[in-house]
mmCIF file of C-alpha atoms in Angstrom:
data_model
loop_
_atom_site.group_PDB
_atom_site.id
_atom_site.type_symbol
_atom_site.label_atom_id
_atom_site.label_comp_id
_atom_site.label_asym_id
_atom_site.label_seq_id
_atom_site.Cartn_x
_atom_site.Cartn_y
_atom_site.Cartn_z
ATOM 1 C CA MET A 1 114.502 152.466 86.398
ATOM 2 C CA LYS A 2 112.332 152.850 89.509
ATOM 3 C CA GLY A 3 109.147 152.253 87.479
ATOM 4 C CA MET A 4 110.672 149.097 86.019
ATOM 5 C CA LYS A 5 111.393 147.664 89.486
ATOM 6 C CA SER A 6 107.890 148.571 90.643
ATOM 7 C CA GLU A 7 106.348 146.820 87.629
ATOM 8 C CA THR A 8 108.498 143.735 88.268
ATOM 9 C CA CYS A 9 107.321 143.689 91.892
ATOM 10 C CA LYS A 10 103.675 144.041 90.845
ATOM 11 C CA GLY A 11 104.128 141.240 88.327
ATOM 12 C CA MET A 12 105.501 138.936 91.009
ATOM 13 C CA LEU A 13 102.615 139.798 93.329
ATOM 14 C CA ARG A 14 100.148 138.918 90.558
ATOM 15 C CA GLU A 15 101.846 135.516 90.292
ATOM 16 C CA ILE A 16 101.146 134.564 93.928
ATOM 17 C CA PRO A 17 97.628 133.108 93.430
ATOM 18 C CA GLY A 18 98.949 130.877 90.620
ATOM 19 C CA ASP A 19 101.960 129.949 92.748
ATOM 20 C CA PHE A 20 99.675 129.034 95.639
ATOM 21 C CA ALA A 21 97.309 126.967 93.466
ATOM 22 C CA GLY A 22 100.253 125.175 91.866
ATOM 23 C CA ALA A 23 101.938 124.640 95.226
ATOM 24 C CA LEU A 24 98.757 123.177 96.671
ATOM 25 C CA LEU A 25 98.386 120.640 93.871
ATOM 26 C CA TYR A 26 102.087 119.781 93.932
ATOM 27 C CA ALA A 27 102.179 119.451 97.730
ATOM 28 C CA VAL A 28 99.103 117.204 97.765
ATOM 29 C CA GLY A 29 100.811 114.951 95.215
ATOM 30 C CA ILE A 30 103.949 114.695 97.326
ATOM 31 C CA TYR A 31 102.466 114.654 100.831
ATOM 32 C CA CYS A 32 99.226 112.743 100.300
ATOM 33 C CA PHE A 33 100.334 110.188 97.710
ATOM 34 C CA ALA A 34 104.136 109.717 97.434
ATOM 35 C CA MET A 35 104.990 110.018 101.131
ATOM 36 C CA PRO A 36 102.586 107.358 102.454
ATOM 37 C CA ALA A 37 103.519 105.005 99.586
ATOM 38 C CA ASP A 38 107.234 105.199 100.555
ATOM 39 C CA PHE A 39 108.804 106.162 97.255
ATOM 40 C CA ALA A 40 110.844 109.131 96.122
ATOM 41 C CA THR A 41 109.935 111.296 93.198
ATOM 42 C CA GLY A 42 112.725 113.003 91.302
ATOM 43 C CA GLY A 43 114.348 116.258 92.274
ATOM 44 C CA VAL A 44 114.519 118.069 95.573
ATOM 45 C CA SER A 45 111.019 116.885 96.498
ATOM 46 C CA GLY A 46 112.226 113.300 96.190
ATOM 47 C CA ALA A 47 115.299 114.080 98.277
ATOM 48 C CA ALA A 48 113.013 115.719 100.859
ATOM 49 C CA LEU A 49 110.871 112.563 100.959
ATOM 50 C CA ILE A 50 114.004 110.498 101.553
ATOM 51 C CA LEU A 51 115.348 112.783 104.288
ATOM 52 C CA ARG A 52 111.954 112.983 105.974
ATOM 53 C CA HIS A 53 111.854 109.185 106.060
ATOM 54 C CA VAL A 54 115.303 109.073 107.653
ATOM 55 C CA ALA A 55 115.169 112.062 110.002
ATOM 56 C CA GLU A 56 111.485 113.039 110.426
ATOM 57 C CA ILE A 57 112.225 116.655 109.419
ATOM 58 C CA PRO A 58 109.346 118.523 107.739
ATOM 59 C CA MET A 59 109.701 118.292 103.954
ATOM 60 C CA GLY A 60 109.140 121.997 103.309
ATOM 61 C CA GLN A 61 112.047 122.883 105.583
ATOM 62 C CA ILE A 62 114.221 120.290 103.873
ATOM 63 C CA THR A 63 113.420 121.702 100.431
ATOM 64 C CA ILE A 64 114.489 125.173 101.532
ATOM 65 C CA LEU A 65 117.766 123.844 102.955
ATOM 66 C CA LEU A 66 118.494 121.765 99.847
ATOM 67 C CA ASN A 67 117.744 124.716 97.581
ATOM 68 C CA ILE A 68 120.240 127.099 99.202
ATOM 69 C CA PRO A 69 123.383 125.613 97.604
ATOM 70 C CA MET A 70 121.651 125.287 94.236
ATOM 71 C CA ILE A 71 120.584 128.927 94.354
ATOM 72 C CA LEU A 72 124.123 130.015 95.163
ATOM 73 C CA LEU A 73 125.572 127.870 92.360
ATOM 74 C CA SER A 74 123.160 129.127 89.740
ATOM 75 C CA LEU A 75 122.842 132.822 90.623
ATOM 76 C CA ARG A 76 125.294 134.060 88.003
ATOM 77 C CA VAL A 77 124.096 131.710 85.287
ATOM 78 C CA LEU A 78 120.312 132.027 85.527
ATOM 79 C CA GLY A 79 119.910 135.702 86.338
ATOM 80 C CA LYS A 80 118.497 137.601 89.243
ATOM 81 C CA ARG A 81 114.876 138.001 88.026
ATOM 82 C CA PHE A 82 114.440 134.294 87.292
ATOM 83 C CA LEU A 83 115.983 133.324 90.625
ATOM 84 C CA ILE A 84 113.899 135.790 92.649
ATOM 85 C CA SER A 85 110.694 134.576 90.993
ATOM 86 C CA SER A 86 111.726 130.952 91.540
ATOM 87 C CA ILE A 87 112.667 131.556 95.173
ATOM 88 C CA LYS A 88 109.216 133.106 95.723
ATOM 89 C CA SER A 89 107.563 130.020 94.210
ATOM 90 C CA MET A 90 109.827 127.667 96.161
ATOM 91 C CA LEU A 91 109.078 129.383 99.479
ATOM 92 C CA ILE A 92 105.332 129.272 98.823
ATOM 93 C CA PHE A 93 105.610 125.580 97.924
ATOM 94 C CA SER A 94 107.611 124.832 101.094
ATOM 95 C CA VAL A 95 105.098 126.568 103.360
ATOM 96 C CA VAL A 96 102.145 124.864 101.653
ATOM 97 C CA LEU A 97 103.908 121.493 101.900
ATOM 98 C CA ASP A 98 104.422 121.813 105.668
ATOM 99 C CA ALA A 99 101.345 123.817 106.695
ATOM 100 C CA VAL A 100 98.523 123.056 104.253
ATOM 101 C CA ALA A 101 99.094 119.601 102.727
ATOM 102 C CA PRO A 102 98.911 117.855 106.147
ATOM 103 C CA LEU A 103 95.298 119.068 106.387
ATOM 104 C CA PHE A 104 94.329 116.712 103.541
ATOM 105 C CA PRO A 105 93.797 112.971 103.978
ATOM 106 C CA VAL A 106 96.630 110.724 102.844
ATOM 107 C CA TYR A 107 96.068 107.896 100.394
ATOM 108 C CA THR A 108 97.130 104.494 101.702
ATOM 109 C CA GLY A 109 95.753 102.300 98.945
ATOM 110 C CA ASN A 110 97.436 100.789 95.913
ATOM 111 C CA PRO A 111 101.004 102.144 95.514
ATOM 112 C CA ILE A 112 100.718 102.215 91.706
ATOM 113 C CA LEU A 113 97.632 104.414 91.956
ATOM 114 C CA ALA A 114 99.532 106.567 94.463
ATOM 115 C CA ALA A 115 102.355 106.963 91.923
ATOM 116 C CA VAL A 116 99.913 107.897 89.153
ATOM 117 C CA CYS A 117 98.164 110.428 91.410
ATOM 118 C CA THR A 118 101.538 111.838 92.473
ATOM 119 C CA GLY A 119 102.398 112.394 88.816
ATOM 120 C CA VAL A 120 99.028 113.951 87.994
ATOM 121 C CA PHE A 121 98.961 116.300 90.990
ATOM 122 C CA THR A 122 102.603 117.369 90.750
ATOM 123 C CA GLY A 123 102.343 117.808 86.990
ATOM 124 C CA LEU A 124 99.236 119.965 87.299
ATOM 125 C CA GLY A 125 100.897 121.899 90.110
ATOM 126 C CA LEU A 126 103.857 122.823 87.924
ATOM 127 C CA VAL A 127 101.704 124.130 85.067
ATOM 128 C CA PRO A 128 101.031 127.647 86.468
ATOM 129 C CA VAL A 129 104.703 128.057 87.380
ATOM 130 C CA TYR A 130 106.139 126.835 84.078
ATOM 131 C CA LEU A 131 103.572 128.689 81.942
ATOM 132 C CA ARG A 132 105.013 131.993 83.109
ATOM 133 C CA GLY A 133 108.597 130.817 82.576
ATOM 134 C CA GLY A 134 109.272 130.229 86.277
ATOM 135 C CA SER A 135 110.528 127.373 88.360
ATOM 136 C CA THR A 136 109.982 125.935 91.820
ATOM 137 C CA GLY A 137 113.723 125.816 92.311
ATOM 138 C CA GLY A 138 115.391 122.611 93.278
ATOM 139 C CA THR A 139 116.993 120.560 90.605
ATOM 140 C CA ASP A 140 115.556 122.942 87.983
ATOM 141 C CA PHE A 141 118.335 125.314 89.047
ATOM 142 C CA LEU A 142 120.912 122.559 88.794
ATOM 143 C CA VAL A 143 119.637 121.275 85.450
ATOM 144 C CA MET A 144 119.480 124.731 83.866
ATOM 145 C CA THR A 145 122.928 125.637 85.163
ATOM 146 C CA LEU A 146 124.460 122.383 83.888
ATOM 147 C CA LYS A 147 122.728 122.895 80.539
ATOM 148 C CA HIS A 148 124.194 126.409 80.347
ATOM 149 C CA LEU A 149 127.689 125.195 81.212
ATOM 150 C CA HIS A 150 127.452 122.114 78.962
ATOM 151 C CA PRO A 151 125.206 123.091 76.031
ATOM 152 C CA HIS A 152 125.772 119.774 74.269
ATOM 153 C CA PHE A 153 123.600 118.064 76.921
ATOM 154 C CA SER A 154 119.850 118.303 76.519
ATOM 155 C CA ILE A 155 117.705 119.421 79.440
ATOM 156 C CA GLY A 156 116.036 116.005 79.249
ATOM 157 C CA GLN A 157 119.350 114.150 79.608
ATOM 158 C CA VAL A 158 120.418 116.191 82.620
ATOM 159 C CA THR A 159 116.987 115.941 84.258
ATOM 160 C CA LEU A 160 116.869 112.178 83.696
ATOM 161 C CA ALA A 161 120.313 111.736 85.284
ATOM 162 C CA VAL A 162 119.566 113.915 88.325
ATOM 163 C CA ASP A 163 116.078 112.517 88.915
ATOM 164 C CA GLY A 164 117.331 108.983 88.336
ATOM 165 C CA LEU A 165 119.917 109.373 91.088
ATOM 166 C CA VAL A 166 117.290 110.616 93.531
ATOM 167 C CA ILE A 167 114.838 107.832 92.664
ATOM 168 C CA LEU A 168 117.549 105.148 93.002
ATOM 169 C CA SER A 169 118.594 106.640 96.346
ATOM 170 C CA GLY A 170 114.974 106.404 97.450
ATOM 171 C CA ALA A 171 114.911 102.680 96.660
ATOM 172 C CA LEU A 172 117.944 102.193 98.904
ATOM 173 C CA VAL A 173 116.494 104.221 101.768
ATOM 174 C CA PHE A 174 112.991 102.779 101.561
ATOM 175 C CA ARG A 175 114.556 99.316 101.076
ATOM 176 C CA ASN A 176 112.137 98.519 98.304
ATOM 177 C CA ALA A 177 112.939 97.867 94.653
ATOM 178 C CA ASP A 178 109.361 98.797 93.781
ATOM 179 C CA ALA A 179 110.188 102.335 94.911
ATOM 180 C CA VAL A 180 112.221 102.764 91.691
ATOM 181 C CA ILE A 181 109.251 101.797 89.537
ATOM 182 C CA LEU A 182 106.879 103.952 91.561
ATOM 183 C CA GLY A 183 109.265 106.917 91.384
ATOM 184 C CA MET A 184 109.585 106.542 87.610
ATOM 185 C CA ILE A 185 105.792 106.478 87.210
#
């Protein structure tokens, strides 16, 4: 049993460089492209963009706070190993979002190009996390828990509903109908 825990710990430590690389790409997409263009992406990152716009709280801190209830709700459903790995990835992402992404220049050009770059950077950032069966937390926890509790829903349906709510909320907060289109891109 002890050897199994040690191997699990070593495995998680080996994941850190991939987590960091993914977090850097994801954070650049959010901080350098979506934030200055005033639109919300889906998920907790989109909610963090909205709350940052309203309250000027660092987005990484917001993501941690928003993740706490989702972690508590999904603990029994998703399993301890998955949650611990996801919490590790989420914490790395939050630190990179607040401490590293601000070191990069922000893009203030065409909002459609900002939306495309947000999608490219965040998508590439999720690859190393998803390839090993992990998650960055957030609405992934909520979606997977809802899918477990309601197996007749597809993950796509649940994700679309949750992300759609966040993106629509962003349009209301940013007071811009284009924010819905940009968030969907």
